[in-house]
PDB file of C-alpha atoms and ligand atoms in Angstrom:
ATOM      1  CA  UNK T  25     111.744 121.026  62.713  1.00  0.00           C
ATOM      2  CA  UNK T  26     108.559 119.773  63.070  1.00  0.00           C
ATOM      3  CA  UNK T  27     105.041 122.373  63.641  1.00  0.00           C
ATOM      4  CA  UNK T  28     105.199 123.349  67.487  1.00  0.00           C
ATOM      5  CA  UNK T  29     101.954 121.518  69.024  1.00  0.00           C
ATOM      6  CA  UNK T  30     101.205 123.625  72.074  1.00  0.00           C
ATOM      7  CA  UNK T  31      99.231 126.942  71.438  1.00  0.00           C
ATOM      8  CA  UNK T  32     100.363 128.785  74.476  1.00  0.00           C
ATOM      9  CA  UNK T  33     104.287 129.585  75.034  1.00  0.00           C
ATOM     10  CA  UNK T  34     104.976 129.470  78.314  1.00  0.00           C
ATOM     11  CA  UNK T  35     109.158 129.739  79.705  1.00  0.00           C
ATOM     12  CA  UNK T  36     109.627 126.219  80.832  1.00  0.00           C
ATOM     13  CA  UNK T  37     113.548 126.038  80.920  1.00  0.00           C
ATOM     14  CA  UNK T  38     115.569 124.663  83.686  1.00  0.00           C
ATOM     15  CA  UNK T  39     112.330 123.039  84.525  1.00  0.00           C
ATOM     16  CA  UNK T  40     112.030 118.755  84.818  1.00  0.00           C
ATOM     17  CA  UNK T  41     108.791 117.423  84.572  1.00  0.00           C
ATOM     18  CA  UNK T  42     107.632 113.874  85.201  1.00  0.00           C
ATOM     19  CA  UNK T  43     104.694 113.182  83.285  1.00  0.00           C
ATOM     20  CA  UNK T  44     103.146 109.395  83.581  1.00  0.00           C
ATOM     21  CA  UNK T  45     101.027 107.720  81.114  1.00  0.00           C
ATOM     22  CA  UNK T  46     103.632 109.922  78.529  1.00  0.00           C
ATOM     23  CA  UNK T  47     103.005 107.513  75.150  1.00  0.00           C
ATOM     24  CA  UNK T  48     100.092 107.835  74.301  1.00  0.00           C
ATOM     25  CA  UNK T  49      97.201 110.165  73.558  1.00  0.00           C
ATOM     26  CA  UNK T  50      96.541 112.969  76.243  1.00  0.00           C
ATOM     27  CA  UNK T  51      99.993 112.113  78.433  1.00  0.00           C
ATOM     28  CA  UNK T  52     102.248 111.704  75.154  1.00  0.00           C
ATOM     29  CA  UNK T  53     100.548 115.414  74.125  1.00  0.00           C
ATOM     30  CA  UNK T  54     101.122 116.604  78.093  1.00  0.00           C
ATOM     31  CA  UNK T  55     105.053 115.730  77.160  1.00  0.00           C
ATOM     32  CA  UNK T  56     105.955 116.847  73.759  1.00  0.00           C
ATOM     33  CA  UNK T  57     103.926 120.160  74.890  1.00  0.00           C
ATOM     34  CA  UNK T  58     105.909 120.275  78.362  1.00  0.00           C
ATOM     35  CA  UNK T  59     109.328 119.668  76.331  1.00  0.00           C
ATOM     36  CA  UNK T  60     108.450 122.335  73.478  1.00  0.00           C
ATOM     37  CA  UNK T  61     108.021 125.087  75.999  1.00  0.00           C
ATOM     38  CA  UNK T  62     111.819 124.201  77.436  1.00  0.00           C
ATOM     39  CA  UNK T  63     111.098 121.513  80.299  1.00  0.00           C
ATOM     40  CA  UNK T  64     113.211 117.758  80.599  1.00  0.00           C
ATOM     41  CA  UNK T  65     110.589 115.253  80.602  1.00  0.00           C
ATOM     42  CA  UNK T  66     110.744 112.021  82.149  1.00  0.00           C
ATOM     43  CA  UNK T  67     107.888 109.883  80.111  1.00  0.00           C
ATOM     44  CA  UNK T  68     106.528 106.790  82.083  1.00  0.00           C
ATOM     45  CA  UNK T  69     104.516 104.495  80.865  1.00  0.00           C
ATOM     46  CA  UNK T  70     104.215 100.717  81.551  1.00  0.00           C
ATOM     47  CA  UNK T  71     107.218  99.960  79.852  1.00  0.00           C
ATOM     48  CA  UNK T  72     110.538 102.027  78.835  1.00  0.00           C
ATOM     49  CA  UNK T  73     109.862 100.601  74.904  1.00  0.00           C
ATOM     50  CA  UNK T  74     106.290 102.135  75.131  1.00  0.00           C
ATOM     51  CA  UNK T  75     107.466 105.832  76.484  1.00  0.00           C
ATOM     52  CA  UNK T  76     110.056 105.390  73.863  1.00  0.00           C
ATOM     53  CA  UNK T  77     108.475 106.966  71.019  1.00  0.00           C
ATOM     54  CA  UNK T  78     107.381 110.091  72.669  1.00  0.00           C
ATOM     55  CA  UNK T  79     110.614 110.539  73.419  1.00  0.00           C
ATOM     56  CA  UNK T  80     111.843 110.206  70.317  1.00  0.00           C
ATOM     57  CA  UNK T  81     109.146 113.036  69.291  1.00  0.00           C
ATOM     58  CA  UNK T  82     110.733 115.374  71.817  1.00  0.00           C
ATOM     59  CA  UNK T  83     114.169 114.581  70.670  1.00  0.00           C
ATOM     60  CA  UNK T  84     113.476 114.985  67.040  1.00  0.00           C
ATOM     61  CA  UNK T  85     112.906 119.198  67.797  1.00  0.00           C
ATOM     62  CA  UNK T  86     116.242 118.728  69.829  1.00  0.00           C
ATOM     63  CA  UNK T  87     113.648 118.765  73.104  1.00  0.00           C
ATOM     64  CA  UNK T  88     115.518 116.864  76.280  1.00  0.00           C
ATOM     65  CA  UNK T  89     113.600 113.736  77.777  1.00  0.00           C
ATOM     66  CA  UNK T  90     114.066 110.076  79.129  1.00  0.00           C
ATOM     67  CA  UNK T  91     111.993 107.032  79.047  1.00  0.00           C
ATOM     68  CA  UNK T  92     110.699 105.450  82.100  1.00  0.00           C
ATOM     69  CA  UNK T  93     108.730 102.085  82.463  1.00  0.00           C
ATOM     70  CA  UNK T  94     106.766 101.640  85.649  1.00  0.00           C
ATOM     71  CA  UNK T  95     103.220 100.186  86.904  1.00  0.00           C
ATOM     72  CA  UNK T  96     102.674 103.609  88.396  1.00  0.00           C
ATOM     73  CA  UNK T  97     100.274 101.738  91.457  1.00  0.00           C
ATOM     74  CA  UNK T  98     103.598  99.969  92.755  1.00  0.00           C
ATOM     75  CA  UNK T  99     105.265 102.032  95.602  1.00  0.00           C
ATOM     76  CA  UNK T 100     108.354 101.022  94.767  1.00  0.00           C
ATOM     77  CA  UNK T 101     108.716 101.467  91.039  1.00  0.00           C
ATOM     78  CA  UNK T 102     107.173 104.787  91.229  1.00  0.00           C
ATOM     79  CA  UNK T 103     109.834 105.807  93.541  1.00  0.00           C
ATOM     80  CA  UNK T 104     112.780 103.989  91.970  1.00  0.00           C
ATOM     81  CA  UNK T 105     111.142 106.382  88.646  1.00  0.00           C
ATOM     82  CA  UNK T 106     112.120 109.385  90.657  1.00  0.00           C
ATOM     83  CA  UNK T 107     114.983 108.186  92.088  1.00  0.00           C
ATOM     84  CA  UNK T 108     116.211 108.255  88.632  1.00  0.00           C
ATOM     85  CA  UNK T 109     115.032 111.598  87.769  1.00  0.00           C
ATOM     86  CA  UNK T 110     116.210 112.915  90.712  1.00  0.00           C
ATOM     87  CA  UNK T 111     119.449 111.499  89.740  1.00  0.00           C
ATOM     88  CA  UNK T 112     119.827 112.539  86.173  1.00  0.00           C
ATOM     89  CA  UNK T 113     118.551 115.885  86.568  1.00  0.00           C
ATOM     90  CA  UNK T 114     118.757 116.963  90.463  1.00  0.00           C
ATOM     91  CA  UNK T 115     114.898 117.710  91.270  1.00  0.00           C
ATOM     92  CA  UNK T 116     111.669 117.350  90.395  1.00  0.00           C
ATOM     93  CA  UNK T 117     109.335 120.877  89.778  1.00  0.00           C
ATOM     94  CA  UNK T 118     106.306 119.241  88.095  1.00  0.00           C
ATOM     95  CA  UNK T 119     104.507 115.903  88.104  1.00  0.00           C
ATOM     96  CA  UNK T 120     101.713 115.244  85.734  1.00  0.00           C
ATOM     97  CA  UNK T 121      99.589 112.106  87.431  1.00  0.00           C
ATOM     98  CA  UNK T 122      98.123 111.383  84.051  1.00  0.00           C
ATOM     99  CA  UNK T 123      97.905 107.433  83.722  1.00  0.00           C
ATOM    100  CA  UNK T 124      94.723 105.680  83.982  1.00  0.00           C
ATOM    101  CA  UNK T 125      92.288 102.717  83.232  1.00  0.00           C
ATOM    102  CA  UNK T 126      88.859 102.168  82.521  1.00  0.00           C
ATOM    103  CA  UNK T 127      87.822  98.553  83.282  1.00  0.00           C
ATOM    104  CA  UNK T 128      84.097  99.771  82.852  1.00  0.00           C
ATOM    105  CA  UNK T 129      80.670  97.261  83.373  1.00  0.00           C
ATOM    106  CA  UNK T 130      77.296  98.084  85.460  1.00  0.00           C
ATOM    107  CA  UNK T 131      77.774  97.899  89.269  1.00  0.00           C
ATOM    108  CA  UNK T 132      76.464  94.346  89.368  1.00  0.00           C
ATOM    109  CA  UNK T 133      78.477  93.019  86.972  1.00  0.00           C
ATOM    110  CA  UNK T 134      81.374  94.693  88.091  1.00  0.00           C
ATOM    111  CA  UNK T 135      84.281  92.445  89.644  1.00  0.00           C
ATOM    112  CA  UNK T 136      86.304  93.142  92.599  1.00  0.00           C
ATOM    113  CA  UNK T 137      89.300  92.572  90.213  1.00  0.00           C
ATOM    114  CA  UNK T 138      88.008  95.275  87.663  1.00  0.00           C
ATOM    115  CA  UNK T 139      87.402  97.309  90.892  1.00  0.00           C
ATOM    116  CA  UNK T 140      91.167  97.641  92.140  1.00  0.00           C
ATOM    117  CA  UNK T 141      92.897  97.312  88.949  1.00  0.00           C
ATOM    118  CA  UNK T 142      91.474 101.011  87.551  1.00  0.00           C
ATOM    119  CA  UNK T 143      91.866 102.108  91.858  1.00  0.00           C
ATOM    120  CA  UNK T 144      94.950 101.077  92.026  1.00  0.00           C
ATOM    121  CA  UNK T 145      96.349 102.670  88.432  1.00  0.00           C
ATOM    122  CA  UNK T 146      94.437 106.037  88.753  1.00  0.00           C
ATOM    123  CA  UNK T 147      94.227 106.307  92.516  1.00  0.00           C
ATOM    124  CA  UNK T 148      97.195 104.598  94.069  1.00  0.00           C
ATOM    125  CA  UNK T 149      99.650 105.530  91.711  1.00  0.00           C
ATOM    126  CA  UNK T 150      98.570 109.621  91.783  1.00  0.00           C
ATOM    127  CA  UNK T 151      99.386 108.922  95.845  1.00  0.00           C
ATOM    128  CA  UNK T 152     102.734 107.154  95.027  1.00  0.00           C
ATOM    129  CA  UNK T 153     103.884 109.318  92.752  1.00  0.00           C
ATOM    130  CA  UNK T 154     102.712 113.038  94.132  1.00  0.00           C
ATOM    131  CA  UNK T 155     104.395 111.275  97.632  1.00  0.00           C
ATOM    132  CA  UNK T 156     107.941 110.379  96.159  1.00  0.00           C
ATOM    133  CA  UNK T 157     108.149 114.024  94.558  1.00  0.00           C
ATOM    134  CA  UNK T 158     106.962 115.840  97.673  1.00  0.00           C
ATOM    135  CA  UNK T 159     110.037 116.048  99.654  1.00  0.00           C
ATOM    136  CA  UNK T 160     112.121 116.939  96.555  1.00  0.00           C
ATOM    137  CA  UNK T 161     109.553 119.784  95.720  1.00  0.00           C
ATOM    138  CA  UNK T 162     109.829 121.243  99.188  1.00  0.00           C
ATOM    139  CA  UNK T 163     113.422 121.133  99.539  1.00  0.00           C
ATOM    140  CA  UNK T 164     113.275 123.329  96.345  1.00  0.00           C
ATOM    141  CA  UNK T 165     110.440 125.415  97.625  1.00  0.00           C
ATOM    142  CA  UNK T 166     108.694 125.038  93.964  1.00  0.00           C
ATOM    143  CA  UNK T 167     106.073 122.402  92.492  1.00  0.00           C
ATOM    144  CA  UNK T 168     103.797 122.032  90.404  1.00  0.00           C
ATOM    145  CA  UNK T 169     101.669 118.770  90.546  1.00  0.00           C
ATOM    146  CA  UNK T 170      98.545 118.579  87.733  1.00  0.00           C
ATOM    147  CA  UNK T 171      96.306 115.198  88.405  1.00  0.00           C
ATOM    148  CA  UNK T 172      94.099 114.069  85.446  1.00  0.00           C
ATOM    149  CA  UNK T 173      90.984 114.047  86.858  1.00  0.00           C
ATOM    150  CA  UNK T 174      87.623 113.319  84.613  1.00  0.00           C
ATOM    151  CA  UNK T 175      84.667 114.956  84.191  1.00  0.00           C
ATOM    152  CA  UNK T 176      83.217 111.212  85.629  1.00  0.00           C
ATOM    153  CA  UNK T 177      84.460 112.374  89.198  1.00  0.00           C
ATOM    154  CA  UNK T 178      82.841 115.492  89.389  1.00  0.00           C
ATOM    155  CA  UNK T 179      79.009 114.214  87.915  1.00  0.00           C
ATOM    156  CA  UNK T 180      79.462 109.986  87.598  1.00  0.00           C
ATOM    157  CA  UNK T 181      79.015 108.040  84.591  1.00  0.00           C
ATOM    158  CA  UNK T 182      76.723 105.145  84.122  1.00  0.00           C
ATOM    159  CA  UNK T 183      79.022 101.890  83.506  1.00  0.00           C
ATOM    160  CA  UNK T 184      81.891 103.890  85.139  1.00  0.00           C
ATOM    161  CA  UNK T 185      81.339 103.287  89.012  1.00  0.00           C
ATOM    162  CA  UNK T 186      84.890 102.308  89.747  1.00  0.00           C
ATOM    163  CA  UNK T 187      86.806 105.277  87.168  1.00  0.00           C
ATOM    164  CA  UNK T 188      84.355 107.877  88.593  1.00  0.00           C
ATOM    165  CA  UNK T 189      85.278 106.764  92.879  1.00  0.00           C
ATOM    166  CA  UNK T 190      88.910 107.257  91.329  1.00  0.00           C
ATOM    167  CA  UNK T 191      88.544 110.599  89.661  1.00  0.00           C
ATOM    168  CA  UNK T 192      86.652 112.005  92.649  1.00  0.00           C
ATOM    169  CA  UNK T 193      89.345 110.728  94.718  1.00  0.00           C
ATOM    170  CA  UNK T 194      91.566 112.634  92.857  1.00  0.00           C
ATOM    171  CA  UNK T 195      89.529 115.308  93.406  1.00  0.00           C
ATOM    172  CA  UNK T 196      90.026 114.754  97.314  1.00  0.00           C
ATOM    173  CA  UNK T 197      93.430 114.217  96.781  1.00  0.00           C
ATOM    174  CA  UNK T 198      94.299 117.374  94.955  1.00  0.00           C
ATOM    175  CA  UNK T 199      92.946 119.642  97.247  1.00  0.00           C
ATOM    176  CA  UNK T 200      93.546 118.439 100.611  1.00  0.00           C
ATOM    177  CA  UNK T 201      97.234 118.139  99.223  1.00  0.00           C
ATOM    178  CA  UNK T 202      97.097 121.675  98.124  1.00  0.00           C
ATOM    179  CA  UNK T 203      96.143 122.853 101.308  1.00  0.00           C
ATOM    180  CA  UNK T 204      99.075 120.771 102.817  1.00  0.00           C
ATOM    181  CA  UNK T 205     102.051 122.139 100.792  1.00  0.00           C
ATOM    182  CA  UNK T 206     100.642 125.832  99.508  1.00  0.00           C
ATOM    183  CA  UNK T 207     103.113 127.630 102.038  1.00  0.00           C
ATOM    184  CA  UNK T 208     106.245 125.693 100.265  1.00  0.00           C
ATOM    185  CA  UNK T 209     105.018 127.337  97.050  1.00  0.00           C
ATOM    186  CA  UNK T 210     104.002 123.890  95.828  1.00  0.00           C
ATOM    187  CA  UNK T 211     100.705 124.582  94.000  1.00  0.00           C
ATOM    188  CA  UNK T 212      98.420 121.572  93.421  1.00  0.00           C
ATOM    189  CA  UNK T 213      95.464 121.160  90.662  1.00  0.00           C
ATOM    190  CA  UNK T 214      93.145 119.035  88.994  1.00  0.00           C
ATOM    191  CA  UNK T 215      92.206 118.769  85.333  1.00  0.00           C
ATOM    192  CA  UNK T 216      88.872 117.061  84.178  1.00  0.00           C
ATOM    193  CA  UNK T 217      88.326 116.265  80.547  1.00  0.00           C
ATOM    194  CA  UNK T 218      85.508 115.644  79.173  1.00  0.00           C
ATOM    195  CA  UNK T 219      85.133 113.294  76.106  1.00  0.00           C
ATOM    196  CA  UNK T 220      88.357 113.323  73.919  1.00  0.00           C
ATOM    197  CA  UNK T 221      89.979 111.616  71.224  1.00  0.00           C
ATOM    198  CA  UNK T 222      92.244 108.894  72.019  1.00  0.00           C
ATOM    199  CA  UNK T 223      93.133 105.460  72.208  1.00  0.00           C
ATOM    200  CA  UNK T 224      90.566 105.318  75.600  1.00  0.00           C
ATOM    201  CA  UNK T 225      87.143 106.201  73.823  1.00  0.00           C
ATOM    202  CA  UNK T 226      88.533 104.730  70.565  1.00  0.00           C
ATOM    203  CA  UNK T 227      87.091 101.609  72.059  1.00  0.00           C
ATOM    204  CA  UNK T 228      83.934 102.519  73.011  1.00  0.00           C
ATOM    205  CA  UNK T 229      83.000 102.565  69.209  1.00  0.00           C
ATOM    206  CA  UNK T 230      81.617 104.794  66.132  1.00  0.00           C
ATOM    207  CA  UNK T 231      77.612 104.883  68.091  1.00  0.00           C
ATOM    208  CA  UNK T 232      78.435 105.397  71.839  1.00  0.00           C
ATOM    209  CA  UNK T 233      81.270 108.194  69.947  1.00  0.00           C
ATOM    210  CA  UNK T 234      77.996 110.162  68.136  1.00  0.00           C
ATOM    211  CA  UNK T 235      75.544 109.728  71.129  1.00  0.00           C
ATOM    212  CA  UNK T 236      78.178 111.515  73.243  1.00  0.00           C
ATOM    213  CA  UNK T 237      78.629 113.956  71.246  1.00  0.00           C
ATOM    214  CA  UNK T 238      74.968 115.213  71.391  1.00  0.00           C
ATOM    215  CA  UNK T 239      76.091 115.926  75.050  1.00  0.00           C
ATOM    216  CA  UNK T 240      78.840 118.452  74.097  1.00  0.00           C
ATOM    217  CA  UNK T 241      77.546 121.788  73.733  1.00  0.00           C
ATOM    218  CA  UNK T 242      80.728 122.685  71.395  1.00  0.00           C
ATOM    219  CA  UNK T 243      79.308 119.980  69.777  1.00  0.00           C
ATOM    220  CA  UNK T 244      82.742 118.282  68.783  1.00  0.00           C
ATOM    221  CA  UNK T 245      84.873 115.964  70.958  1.00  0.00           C
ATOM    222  CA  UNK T 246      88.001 117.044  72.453  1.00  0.00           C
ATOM    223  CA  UNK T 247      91.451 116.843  71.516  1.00  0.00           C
ATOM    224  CA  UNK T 248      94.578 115.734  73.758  1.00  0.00           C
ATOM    225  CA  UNK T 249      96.249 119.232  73.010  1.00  0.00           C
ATOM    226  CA  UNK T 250      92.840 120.519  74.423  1.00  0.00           C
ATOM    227  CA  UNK T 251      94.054 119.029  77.892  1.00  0.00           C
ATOM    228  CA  UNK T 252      98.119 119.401  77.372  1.00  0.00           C
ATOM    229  CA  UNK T 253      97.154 123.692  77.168  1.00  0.00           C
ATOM    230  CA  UNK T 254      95.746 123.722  80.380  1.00  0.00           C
ATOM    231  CA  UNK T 255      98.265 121.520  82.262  1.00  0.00           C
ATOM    232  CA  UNK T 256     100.472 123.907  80.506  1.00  0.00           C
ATOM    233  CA  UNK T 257      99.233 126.638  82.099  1.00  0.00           C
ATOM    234  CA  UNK T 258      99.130 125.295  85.410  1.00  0.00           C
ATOM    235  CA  UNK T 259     102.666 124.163  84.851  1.00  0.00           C
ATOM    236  CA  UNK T 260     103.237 127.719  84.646  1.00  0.00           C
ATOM    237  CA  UNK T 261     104.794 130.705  86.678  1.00  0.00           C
ATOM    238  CA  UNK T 262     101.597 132.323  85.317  1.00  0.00           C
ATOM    239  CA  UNK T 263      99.789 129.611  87.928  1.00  0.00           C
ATOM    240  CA  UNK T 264     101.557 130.211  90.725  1.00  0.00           C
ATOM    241  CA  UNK T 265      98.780 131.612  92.974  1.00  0.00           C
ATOM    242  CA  UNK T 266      96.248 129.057  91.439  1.00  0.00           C
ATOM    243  CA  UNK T 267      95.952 125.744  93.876  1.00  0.00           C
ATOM    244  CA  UNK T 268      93.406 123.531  94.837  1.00  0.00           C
ATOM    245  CA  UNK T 269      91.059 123.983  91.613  1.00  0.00           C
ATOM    246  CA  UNK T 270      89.456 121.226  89.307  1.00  0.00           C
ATOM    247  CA  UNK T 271      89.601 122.749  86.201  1.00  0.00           C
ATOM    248  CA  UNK T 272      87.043 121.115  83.158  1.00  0.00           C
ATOM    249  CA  UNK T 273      88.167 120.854  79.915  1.00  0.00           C
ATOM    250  CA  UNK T 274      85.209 119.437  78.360  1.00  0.00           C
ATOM    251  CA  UNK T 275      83.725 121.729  75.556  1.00  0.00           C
ATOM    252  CA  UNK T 276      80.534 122.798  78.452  1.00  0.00           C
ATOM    253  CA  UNK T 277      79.830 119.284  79.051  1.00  0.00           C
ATOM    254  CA  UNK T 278      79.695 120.405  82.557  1.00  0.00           C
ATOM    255  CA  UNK T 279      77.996 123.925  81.691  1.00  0.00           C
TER     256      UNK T 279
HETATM  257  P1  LIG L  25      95.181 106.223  76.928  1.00  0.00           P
HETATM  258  O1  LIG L  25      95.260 106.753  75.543  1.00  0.00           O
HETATM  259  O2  LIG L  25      94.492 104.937  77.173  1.00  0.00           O
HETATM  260  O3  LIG L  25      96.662 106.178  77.543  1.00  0.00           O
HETATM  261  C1  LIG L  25      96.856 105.718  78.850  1.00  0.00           C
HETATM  262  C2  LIG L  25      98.281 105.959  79.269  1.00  0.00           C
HETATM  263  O4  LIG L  25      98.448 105.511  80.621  1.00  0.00           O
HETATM  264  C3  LIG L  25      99.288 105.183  78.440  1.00  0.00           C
HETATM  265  O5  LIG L  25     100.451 105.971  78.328  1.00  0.00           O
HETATM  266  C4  LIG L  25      99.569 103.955  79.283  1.00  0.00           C
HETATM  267  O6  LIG L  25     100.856 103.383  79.049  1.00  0.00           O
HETATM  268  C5  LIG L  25      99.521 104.566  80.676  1.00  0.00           C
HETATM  269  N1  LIG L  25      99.248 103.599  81.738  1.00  0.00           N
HETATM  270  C6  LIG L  25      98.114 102.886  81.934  1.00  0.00           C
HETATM  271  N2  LIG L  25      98.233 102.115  83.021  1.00  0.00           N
HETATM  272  C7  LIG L  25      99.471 102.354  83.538  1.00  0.00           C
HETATM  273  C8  LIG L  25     100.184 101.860  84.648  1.00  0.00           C
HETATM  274  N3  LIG L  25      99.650 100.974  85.505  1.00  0.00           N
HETATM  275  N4  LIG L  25     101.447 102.309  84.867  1.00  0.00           N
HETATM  276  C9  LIG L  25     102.014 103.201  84.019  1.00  0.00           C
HETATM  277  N5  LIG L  25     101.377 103.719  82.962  1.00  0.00           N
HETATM  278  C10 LIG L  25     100.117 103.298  82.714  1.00  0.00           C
HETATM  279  O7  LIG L  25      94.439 107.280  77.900  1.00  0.00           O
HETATM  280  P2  LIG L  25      94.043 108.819  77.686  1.00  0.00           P
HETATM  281  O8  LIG L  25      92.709 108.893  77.073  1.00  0.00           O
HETATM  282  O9  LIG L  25      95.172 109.564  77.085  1.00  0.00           O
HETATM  283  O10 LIG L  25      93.845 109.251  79.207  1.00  0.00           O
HETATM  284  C11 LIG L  25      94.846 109.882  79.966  1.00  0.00           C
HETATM  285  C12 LIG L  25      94.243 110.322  81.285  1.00  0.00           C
HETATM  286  O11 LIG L  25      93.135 111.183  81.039  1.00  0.00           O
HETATM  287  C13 LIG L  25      93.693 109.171  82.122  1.00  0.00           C
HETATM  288  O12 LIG L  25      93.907 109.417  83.490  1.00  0.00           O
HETATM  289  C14 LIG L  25      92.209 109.225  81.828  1.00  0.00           C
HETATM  290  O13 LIG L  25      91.444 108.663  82.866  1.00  0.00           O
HETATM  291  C15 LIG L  25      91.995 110.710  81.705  1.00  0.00           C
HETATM  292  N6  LIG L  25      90.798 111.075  80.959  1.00  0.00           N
HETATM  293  C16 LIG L  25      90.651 110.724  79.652  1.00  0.00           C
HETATM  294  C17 LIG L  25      89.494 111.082  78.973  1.00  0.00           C
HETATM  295  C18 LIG L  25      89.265 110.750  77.527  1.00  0.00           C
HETATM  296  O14 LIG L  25      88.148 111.042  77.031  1.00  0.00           O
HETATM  297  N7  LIG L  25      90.222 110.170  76.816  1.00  0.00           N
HETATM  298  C19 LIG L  25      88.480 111.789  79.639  1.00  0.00           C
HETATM  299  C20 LIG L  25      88.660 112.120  80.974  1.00  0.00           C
HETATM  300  C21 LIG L  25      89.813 111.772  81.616  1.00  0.00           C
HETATM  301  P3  LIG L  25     101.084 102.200  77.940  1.00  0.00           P
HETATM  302  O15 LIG L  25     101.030 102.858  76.597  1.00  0.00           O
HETATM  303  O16 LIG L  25     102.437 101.689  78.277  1.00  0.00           O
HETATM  304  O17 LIG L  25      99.968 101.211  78.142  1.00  0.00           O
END
């Protein structure tokens, strides 16, 4: 059996999870970390063959998780998502809104199609999806709902004018939606990274990499497990009387 990857053990079992954005960097890490601590995991990404492998992680340390592809902005394949869940495993306790876009460019420069695409991934589809797990969470009295925020919502980011309006919206989001549902012991919360290592700011090259860096007072950049601890937490009885809270992940970039 492979190294466990989560540094906090937590009892997840008899819990299902829906994480999106599952193959990849900090949602694949949200998912193995979810499954290692006892939870089902449905992975979603844009396509079942891309969610695949992550399952196939969880599987390999006899985990329990299915594959799920979806645009996560599209009302209906969200739900039909956890219509499936719902039908494999009979409810849904905690939903990880963790897919996103950056379609990034100065304000001038920046097209009305680069505009939606990133609201309508990271905005839209945290509504869809927190929306077609609501009613199954309160007929259980029990959820848990973590939305990937950034630390771009809470102070902007130059070039980032359209992923910073969604991550504040998610900000919004997560704690008007807390208010709504605390009484049905559905608890509601917002993680905001800061810089971290993944396929997202693999892009952004070796330069822009070091010059952010300088900004990190723990002077190194994060990694996805940094992120998948927290949303453990929160995905925890431990977190039960925790809702409505952005918490940063972010090495004191937000000090
Ligand atoms: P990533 O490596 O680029 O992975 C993005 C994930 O989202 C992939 O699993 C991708 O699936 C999925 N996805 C994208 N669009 C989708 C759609 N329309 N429908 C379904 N799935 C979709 O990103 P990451 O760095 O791990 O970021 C994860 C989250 O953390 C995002 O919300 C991001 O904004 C946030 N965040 C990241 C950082 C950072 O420094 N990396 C900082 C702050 C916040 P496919 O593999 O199928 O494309």
């Amino acid at each position: 059996m492979s190294e466990k990857q989560s540094r906090l053990s937590v009892d997840l079992t008899g819990r299902v999870a829906i994480v999106t954005g599952a193959s990849r960097g900090i949602g694949r890490a949200i998912a193995i970390s979810l499954a290692e601590n006892g939870a089902k995991v449905a992975c979603v990404a844009t396509s079942e063959k891309s969610a695949m492998g992550t399952v196939e992680a969880i599987r390999e340390f006899g985990g329990e998780a299915e594959a799920f592809g979806c645009n996560v902005g599209i009302t209906e394949q969200a739900q039909g998502v956890v219509e499936a869940v719902l039908a494999k495993w009979e409810k849904v306790d905690i939903l990880v809104n963790n897919a996103g876009i950056t379609r990034d460019g100065l304000l001038a420069q920046m097209t009305d199609e680069n505009w939606d695409d990133v609201i309508q991934t990271n905005l839209r589809g945290t509504f869809v999806f927190t929306r077609a797990c609501i009613m199954p969470m309160m007929q259980k009295r029990y959820g848990r709902i973590i939305n990937i925020s950034s630390v771009s919502g809470l102070g902007g980011n130059p070039g980032q004018a359209n992923y910073s309006a969604t991550k504040a919206g998610v900000i919004g989001f997560t704690n008007t939606v807390a208010r709504e549902y605390a009484k049905r012991k559905i608890t509601v919360n917002a993680v905001a990274p800061g810089f971290i290592a993944t396929d997202m700011t693999a892009v952004l090259g070796d330069m822009i990499i070091t010059e952010a860096k300088k900004r990190i007072p723990a002077n190194r950049v994060g990694d996805p497990q940094d992120i998948a601890d927290a949303v453990l937490f929160l995905a925890s009885d431990a977190a039960s009387y925790i809702t409505g809270q952005v918490i940063p992940v972010d090495g004191g970039m937000t000090a």
